Amino acid sequence: MSDEQIRRAVCPGSYDPITLGHVDVLVRAAALYDEVVVAVLHNPAKSGTFTVDERIGFIERSLPDAVAARVRVEAFAGRLLVDVCRDVGADVVVKGLRGGTDFAYELPMALMNRHLTGVETVFLPGAPEFEHVSSSLVKEVAKFGGDVAGLVPDEVLAALTERLVRN
Ligand code: PNS
């Protein structure tokens, strides 16, 4: 298959850190497209909870091998998503939607991105069991000693405890 024939999607986000809700969306995106580029978009002026390298490692190690073979994880700083899509040769963005609040947040971005370069956004309904799961919420719960097992990959669970609970 030539590069032009490959259907490539971008799954953008901060992934600070990846949750099992993200994993579900990445696995389903990889079933729909030939290649998925997980774009870890970060602001170099802001330090997240996890470094960009840590976030990338968590993502790579949380995907089943058969899926990981068609997924590439890359970091981008201070870039428009549409420019990232152009650079990696993707004409579609895939995002998970947990509900109406996500849709209200995502719709203007999807429309703006299409306005800018014509890139389309495909929304996948999030798995109901992860509807309440976000990176920020799992960090807050973990920080105060709450149990987020089953909501993030095991390695992330250990890292959250190490990073947040003891500080
Ligand atoms: O995980 P998040 O925080 O929901 O991800 C949001 C993200 C990084 C996907 C979004 O903020 C984004 O696309 N940022 C890149 C900059 C950009 O293109 N902004 C204009 C969007 S219309």
CSV table of C-alpha atoms and ligand atoms in Angstrom, one decimal, residues 11-16 22 39-42 76 78-84 93 95 98 102 105-106 108-114 116 135, ligand 1:
chain,number,residue,atom,x,y,z
A,11,CYS,CA,-5.9,10.6,18.4
A,12,PRO,CA,-4.8,13.8,20.2
A,13,GLY,CA,-4.7,14.6,23.8
A,14,SER,CA,-2.7,15.5,26.9
A,15,TYR,CA,-2.7,11.8,28.2
A,16,ASP,CA,-1.4,13.0,31.6
A,22,HIS,CA,-8.3,6.4,26.4
A,39,ALA,CA,-0.4,12.7,19.4
A,40,VAL,CA,0.6,13.8,22.9
A,41,LEU,CA,0.1,17.5,22.7
A,42,HIS,CA,1.7,19.5,25.5
A,76,PHE,CA,4.1,17.6,19.8
A,78,GLY,CA,3.1,24.3,20.8
A,79,ARG,CA,1.5,23.1,17.5
A,80,LEU,CA,-2.0,23.3,16.0
A,81,LEU,CA,-3.6,19.9,15.8
A,82,VAL,CA,-4.3,20.5,12.1
A,83,ASP,CA,-0.6,21.0,11.4
A,84,VAL,CA,0.2,17.8,13.2
A,93,VAL,CA,-9.0,13.0,14.0
A,95,LYS,CA,-11.9,11.3,19.7
A,98,ARG,CA,-18.1,10.5,27.3
A,102,ASP,CA,-17.6,16.4,26.0
A,105,TYR,CA,-16.3,21.0,24.4
A,106,GLU,CA,-15.3,19.1,21.3
A,108,PRO,CA,-16.3,23.9,18.2
A,109,MET,CA,-12.8,22.4,18.0
A,110,ALA,CA,-13.9,19.9,15.4
A,111,LEU,CA,-15.6,22.6,13.4
A,112,MET,CA,-12.6,24.9,13.7
A,113,ASN,CA,-10.2,22.2,12.6
A,114,ARG,CA,-12.4,21.4,9.5
A,116,LEU,CA,-8.7,25.4,8.9
A,135,SER,CA,-7.1,12.0,33.7
B,1,PNS,O1,-6.6,15.7,26.6
B,1,PNS,P1,-7.2,17.0,26.2
B,1,PNS,O2,-6.6,18.1,27.2
B,1,PNS,O3,-8.7,17.0,26.2
B,1,PNS,O4,-6.7,17.4,24.8
B,1,PNS,C1,-7.0,18.6,24.2
B,1,PNS,C2,-6.2,18.8,22.9
B,1,PNS,C3,-4.7,18.8,23.2
B,1,PNS,C4,-6.5,17.7,21.9
B,1,PNS,C5,-6.6,20.2,22.3
B,1,PNS,O5,-6.4,21.2,23.2
B,1,PNS,C6,-5.8,20.5,21.0
B,1,PNS,O6,-6.1,20.0,19.9
B,1,PNS,N1,-4.7,21.3,21.2
B,1,PNS,C7,-3.8,21.6,20.1
B,1,PNS,C8,-3.8,23.1,19.8
B,1,PNS,C9,-4.9,23.4,18.8
B,1,PNS,O7,-4.9,22.9,17.7
B,1,PNS,N2,-5.8,24.2,19.2
B,1,PNS,C10,-7.0,24.7,18.4
B,1,PNS,C11,-8.1,23.6,18.5
B,1,PNS,S1,-9.4,24.1,17.4
